[in-house]
XYZ file of C-alpha atoms in Angstrom:
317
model
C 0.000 0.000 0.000
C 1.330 3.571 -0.696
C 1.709 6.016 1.289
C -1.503 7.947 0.144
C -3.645 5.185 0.354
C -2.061 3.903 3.717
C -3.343 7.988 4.911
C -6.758 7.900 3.440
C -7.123 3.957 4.480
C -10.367 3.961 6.240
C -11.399 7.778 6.321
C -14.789 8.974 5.925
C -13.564 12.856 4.662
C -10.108 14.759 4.024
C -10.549 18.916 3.747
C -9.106 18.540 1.390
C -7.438 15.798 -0.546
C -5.349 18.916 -2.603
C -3.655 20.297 -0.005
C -2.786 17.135 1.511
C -1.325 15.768 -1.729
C 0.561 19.280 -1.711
C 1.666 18.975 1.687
C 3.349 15.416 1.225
C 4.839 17.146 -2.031
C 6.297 19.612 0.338
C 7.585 17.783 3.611
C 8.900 14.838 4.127
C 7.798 14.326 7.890
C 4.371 15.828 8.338
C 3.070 16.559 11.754
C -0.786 14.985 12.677
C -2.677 15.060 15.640
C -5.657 13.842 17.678
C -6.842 15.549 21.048
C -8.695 12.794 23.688
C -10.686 13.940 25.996
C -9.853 11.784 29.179
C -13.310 10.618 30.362
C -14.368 6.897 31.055
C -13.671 3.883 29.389
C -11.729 3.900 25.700
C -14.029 2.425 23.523
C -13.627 0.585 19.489
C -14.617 3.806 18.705
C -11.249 5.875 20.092
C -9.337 2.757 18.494
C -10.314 3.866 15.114
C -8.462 7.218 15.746
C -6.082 5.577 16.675
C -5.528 3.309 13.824
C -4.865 5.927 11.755
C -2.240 7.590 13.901
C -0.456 4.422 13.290
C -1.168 4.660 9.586
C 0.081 8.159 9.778
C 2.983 6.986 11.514
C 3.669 4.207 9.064
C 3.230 6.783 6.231
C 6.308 8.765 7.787
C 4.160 11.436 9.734
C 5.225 12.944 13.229
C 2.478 12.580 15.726
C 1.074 14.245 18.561
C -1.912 12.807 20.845
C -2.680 15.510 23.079
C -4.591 13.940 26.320
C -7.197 17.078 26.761
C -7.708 17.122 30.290
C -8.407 20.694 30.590
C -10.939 20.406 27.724
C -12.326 17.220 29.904
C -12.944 19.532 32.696
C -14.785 22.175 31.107
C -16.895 19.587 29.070
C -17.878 18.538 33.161
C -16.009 15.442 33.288
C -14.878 15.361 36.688
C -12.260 17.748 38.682
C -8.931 18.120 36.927
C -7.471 16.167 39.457
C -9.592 13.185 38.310
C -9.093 13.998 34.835
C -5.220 13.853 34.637
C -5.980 10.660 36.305
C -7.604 8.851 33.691
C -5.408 10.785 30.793
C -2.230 8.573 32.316
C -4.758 5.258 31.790
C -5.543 6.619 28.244
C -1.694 6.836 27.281
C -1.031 3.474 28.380
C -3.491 2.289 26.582
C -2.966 4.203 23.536
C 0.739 2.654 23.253
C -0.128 -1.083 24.455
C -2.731 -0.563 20.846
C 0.257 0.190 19.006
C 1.611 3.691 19.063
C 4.983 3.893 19.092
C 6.407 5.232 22.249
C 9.198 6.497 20.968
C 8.231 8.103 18.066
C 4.593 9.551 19.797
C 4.682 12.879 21.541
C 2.412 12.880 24.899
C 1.098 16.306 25.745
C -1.105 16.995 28.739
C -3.318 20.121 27.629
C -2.590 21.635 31.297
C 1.102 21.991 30.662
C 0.513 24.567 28.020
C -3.176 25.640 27.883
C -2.751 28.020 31.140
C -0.246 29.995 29.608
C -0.161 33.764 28.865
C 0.381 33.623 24.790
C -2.119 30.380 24.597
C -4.954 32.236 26.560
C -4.196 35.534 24.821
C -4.922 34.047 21.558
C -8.152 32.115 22.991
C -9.461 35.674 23.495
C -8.046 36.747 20.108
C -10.085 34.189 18.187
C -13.465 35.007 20.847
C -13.400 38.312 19.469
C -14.489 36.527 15.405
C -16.644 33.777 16.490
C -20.068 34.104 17.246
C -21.663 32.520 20.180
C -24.062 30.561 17.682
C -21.464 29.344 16.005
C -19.252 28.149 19.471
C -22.138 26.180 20.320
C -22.977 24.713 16.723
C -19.735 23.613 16.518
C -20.265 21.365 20.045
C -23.673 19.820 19.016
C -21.686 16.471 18.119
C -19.118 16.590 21.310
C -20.823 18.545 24.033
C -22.583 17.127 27.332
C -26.001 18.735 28.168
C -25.676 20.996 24.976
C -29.602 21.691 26.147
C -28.158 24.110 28.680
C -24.523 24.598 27.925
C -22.347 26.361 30.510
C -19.841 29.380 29.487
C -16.933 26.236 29.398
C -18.379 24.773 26.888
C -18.264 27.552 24.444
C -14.766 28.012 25.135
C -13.893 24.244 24.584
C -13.993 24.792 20.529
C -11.729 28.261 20.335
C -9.374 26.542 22.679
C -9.105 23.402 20.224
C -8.640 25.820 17.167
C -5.768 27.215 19.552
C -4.339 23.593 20.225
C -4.165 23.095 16.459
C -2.069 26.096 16.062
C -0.082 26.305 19.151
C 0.662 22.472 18.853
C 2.395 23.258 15.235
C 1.085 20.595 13.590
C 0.039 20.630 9.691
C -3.116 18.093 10.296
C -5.796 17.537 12.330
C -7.024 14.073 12.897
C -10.856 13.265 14.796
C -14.120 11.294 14.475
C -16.475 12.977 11.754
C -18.468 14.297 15.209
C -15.066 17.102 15.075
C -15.787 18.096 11.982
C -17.615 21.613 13.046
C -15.096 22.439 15.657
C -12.653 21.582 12.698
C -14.137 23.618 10.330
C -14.677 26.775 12.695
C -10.442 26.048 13.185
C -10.104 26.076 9.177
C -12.050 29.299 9.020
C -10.022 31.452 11.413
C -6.688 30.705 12.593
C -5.392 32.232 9.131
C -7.109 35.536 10.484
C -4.899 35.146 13.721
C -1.189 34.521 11.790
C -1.562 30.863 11.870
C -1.810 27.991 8.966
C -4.901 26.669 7.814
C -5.012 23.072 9.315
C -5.903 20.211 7.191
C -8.548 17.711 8.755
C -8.799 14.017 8.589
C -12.338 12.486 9.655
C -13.107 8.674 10.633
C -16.628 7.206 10.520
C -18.639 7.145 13.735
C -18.831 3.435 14.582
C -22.057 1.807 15.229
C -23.187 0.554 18.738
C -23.247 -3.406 18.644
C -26.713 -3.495 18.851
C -27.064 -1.492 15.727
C -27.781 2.070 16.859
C -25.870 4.895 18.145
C -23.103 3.650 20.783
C -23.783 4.665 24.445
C -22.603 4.055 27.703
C -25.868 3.969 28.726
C -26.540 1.166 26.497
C -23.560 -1.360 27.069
C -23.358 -1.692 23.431
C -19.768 -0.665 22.783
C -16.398 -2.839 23.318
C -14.679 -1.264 25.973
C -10.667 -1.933 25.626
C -10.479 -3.460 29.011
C -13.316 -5.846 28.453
C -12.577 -9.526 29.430
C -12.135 -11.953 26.961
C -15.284 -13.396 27.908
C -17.047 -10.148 28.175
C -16.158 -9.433 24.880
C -17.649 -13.261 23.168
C -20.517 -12.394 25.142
C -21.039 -8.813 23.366
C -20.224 -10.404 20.068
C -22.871 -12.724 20.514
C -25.451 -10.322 21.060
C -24.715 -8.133 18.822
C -26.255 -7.334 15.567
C -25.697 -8.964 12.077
C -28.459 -9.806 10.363
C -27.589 -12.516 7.495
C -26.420 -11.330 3.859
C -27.216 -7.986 5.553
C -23.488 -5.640 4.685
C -25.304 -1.822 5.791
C -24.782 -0.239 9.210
C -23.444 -4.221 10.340
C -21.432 -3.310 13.392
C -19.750 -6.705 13.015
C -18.461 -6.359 10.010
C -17.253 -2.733 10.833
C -15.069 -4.638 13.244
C -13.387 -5.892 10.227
C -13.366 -3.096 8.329
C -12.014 -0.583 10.599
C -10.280 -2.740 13.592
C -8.897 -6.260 11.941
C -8.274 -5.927 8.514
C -5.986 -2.935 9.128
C -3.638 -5.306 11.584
C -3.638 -8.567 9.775
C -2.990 -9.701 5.977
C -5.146 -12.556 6.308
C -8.177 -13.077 7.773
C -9.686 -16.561 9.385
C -13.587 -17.446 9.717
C -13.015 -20.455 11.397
C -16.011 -23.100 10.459
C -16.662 -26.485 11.601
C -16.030 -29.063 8.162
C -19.705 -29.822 8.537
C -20.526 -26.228 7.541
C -17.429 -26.270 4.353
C -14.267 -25.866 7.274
C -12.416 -22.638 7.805
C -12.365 -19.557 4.817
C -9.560 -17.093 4.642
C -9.931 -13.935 3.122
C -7.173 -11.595 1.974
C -9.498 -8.566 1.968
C -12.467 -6.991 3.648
C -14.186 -6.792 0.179
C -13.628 -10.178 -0.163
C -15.527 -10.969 2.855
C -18.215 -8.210 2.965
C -18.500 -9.421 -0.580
C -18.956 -13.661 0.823
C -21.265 -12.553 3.715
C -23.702 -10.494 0.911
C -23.700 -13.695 -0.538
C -25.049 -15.305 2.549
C -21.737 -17.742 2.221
C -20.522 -17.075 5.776
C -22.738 -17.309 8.574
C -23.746 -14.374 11.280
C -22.509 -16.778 14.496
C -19.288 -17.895 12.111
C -18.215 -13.771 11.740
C -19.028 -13.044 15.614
C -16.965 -15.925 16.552
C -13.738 -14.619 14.268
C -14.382 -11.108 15.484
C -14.437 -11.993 19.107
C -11.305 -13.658 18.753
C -9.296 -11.341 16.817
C -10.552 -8.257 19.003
C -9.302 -10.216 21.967
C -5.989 -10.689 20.213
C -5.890 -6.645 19.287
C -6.619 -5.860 22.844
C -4.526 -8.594 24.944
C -1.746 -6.030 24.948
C -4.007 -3.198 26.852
C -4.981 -5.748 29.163
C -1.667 -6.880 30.325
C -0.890 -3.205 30.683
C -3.759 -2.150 33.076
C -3.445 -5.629 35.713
C-alpha cells in the first residue's frame, strides 16, 4: 500500500485531498494530531483514531496525541485532578494498541493551555466567532448541549488554539469534530496561523445497531474480558447477507483488517471448514452472498478483538 492510500485507508472525509497531496509534495515528515478527551472507558470507537495515527505513523508522519484534560474539565467530566488521572490510563493504553512510544509525543493540555500567549490568543479568536457558532460547533461533542455552561463555548476556540499552538500541519478526529474543525479552518489564518488540514473517521455503530452509548452497554470497551467481549459479540447485531450499518463487520473493516494480511472465519467441516480472506471486500463481498454465517463472523471477530486488545490488558493488571 502507498503512502496515500495507507493515509486515506479507512477515512470517511479529508478537507481537502489537494492540499494534503501538496503537503506530502512539500515535507517529508508531516506533523498529525488527535486531542482525547480523558473521560471513562476507551471504547472501538477511540481505536479507530487511533488506527490511523499508526497509519500516519507508518506513512512517515510525526504525531502528537494531546490527552485534553483541561478540555475534559470544562466539558464537566470530573475535577482536573480526576481527569489527569484517567489521561495517564488513556496513554497506556494508547501505546499497548500500538503507538509507538518512541516516536509519539504525549502532551497533557494543562502543561501549556494556562499559559499567557495560549490564553491571549483564545481571546483573540473570541473576538471573530459568534456565540451561535461556538455552540454549533459542540452539538456532536458537548454534554447537556440543552443548557450549555460558558466552558463549553470556550472548549472549541481553545481546540482551534491547540491546532495552532501544537504546530502541527493536520488535524485528525471522528467525523463528530468536523464543526469544531471547520470553525479552526475558518479562522486561525485571520490570527497569523496555517490553515489546518482535517482528517475524519466514521462514527462506529453501537453493537446493537444504533448509536453507541454508555448507557446502552453496546460498545467494546478496551479493558473488556475476553469473555465479556464473546458475550457482546454474541449479542450483537448482524443480520444474514445484511453488509449496511453491520457493526460486526465494521469490526473488520475498521479494527482487523488494518492489523492482519489474512483473515480466518473459522467453520466447523460440517458447515465447508475454515475460509480465509485476503481482503475486507472479499468478505463483505462472501457474507452479501449469505456464504458465511452471522454466528461464524461473531466468533472470528471476538477472537481477533481479543488478540488486538490482549496487549491493553496486560498493561492495566
Amino acid at each position: 500500500m502507498d503512502r496515500l492510500d495507507l493515509i486515506k485507508r479507512n477515512v470517511q472525509e479529508i478537507v481537502t485531498e489537494g492540499e494534503l497531496e501538496e503537503l506530502l509534495n512539500k515535507k517529508k515528515a508531516p506533523r498529525a494530531y488527535v486531542g482525547y478527551e480523558p473521560s471513562g472507558k476507551i471504547h472501538m470507537g477511540h481505536v479507530l483514531t487511533v488506527n490511523k495515527l499508526i497509519d500516519l505513523q507508518k506513512a512517515g508522519f510525526e504525531i502528537t496525541v494531546l490527552l485534553a484534560d483541561v478540555h475534559a474539565y470544562l466539558n464537566r467530566k470530573g475535577t482536573l485532578e480526576e481527569v489527569r488521572k484517567i489521561a495517564d490510563y488513556n496513554k497506556r493504553c494508547f501505546i499497548a494498541l500500538g503507538l509507538d512510544k518512541e516516536k509519539t509525543n504525549f502532551v497533557y493540555g494543562s502543561d501549556y493551555q494556562l499559559g499567557a500567549e495560549y490564553m491571549l490568543n483564545v481571546l483573540k479568536l473570541s473576538r471573530s466567532v459568534t456565540l451561535n457558532r461556538a455552540r454549533r460547533s459542540m452539538d456532536e461533542v458537548g454534554r447537556a448541549m440543552d443548557d450549555p455552561t460558558v466552558s463549553q463555548m470556550v472548549y472549541p476556540l481553545m481546540q482551534a488554539i491547540d491546532i495552532a499552538l501544537l504546530g502541527v500541519d493536520i488535524a485528525v478526529g471522528g467525523i463528530d469534530q468536523r464543526k469544531i474543525h471547520m470553525l479552526a479552518r475558518e479562522n486561525l489564518k485571520n490570527l497569523g496561523f496555517e490553515t489546518p488540514i482535517c482528517i475524519h473517521t466514521p462514527i462506529l455503530l453501537g453493537l446493537d445497531g444504533t448509536k453507541m452509548a454508555s448507557s446502552k452497554e453496546n460498545f467494546i470497551s478496551v479493558d473488556d474480558t475476553e469473555e465479556e467481549i464473546y458475550k457482546k459479540l454474541k449479542k450483537a447485531y448482524c443480520k444474514i447477507g445484511d453488509t449496511e450499518e453491520n457493526p460486526i463487520l465494521a469490526l473488520f473493516r475498521y479494527h482487523i483488517f488494518p492489523r492482519y494480511e489474512t483473515v480466518v472465519i473459522e467453520r466447523p467441516e460440517k458447515f465447508g471448514g475454515n475460509i480465509t480472506y485476503v481482503s475486507y471486500e472479499e468478505m463483505e463481498n462472501a457474507f452479501a452472498a449469505e456464504s458465511v454465517h452471522p454466528m461464524d463472523l461473531k466468533n472470528s471477530a471476538a477472537k481477533y478483538i481479543n488478540e488486538i486488545l490482549d496487549p491493553v490488558r496486560k498493561v492495566l493488571l
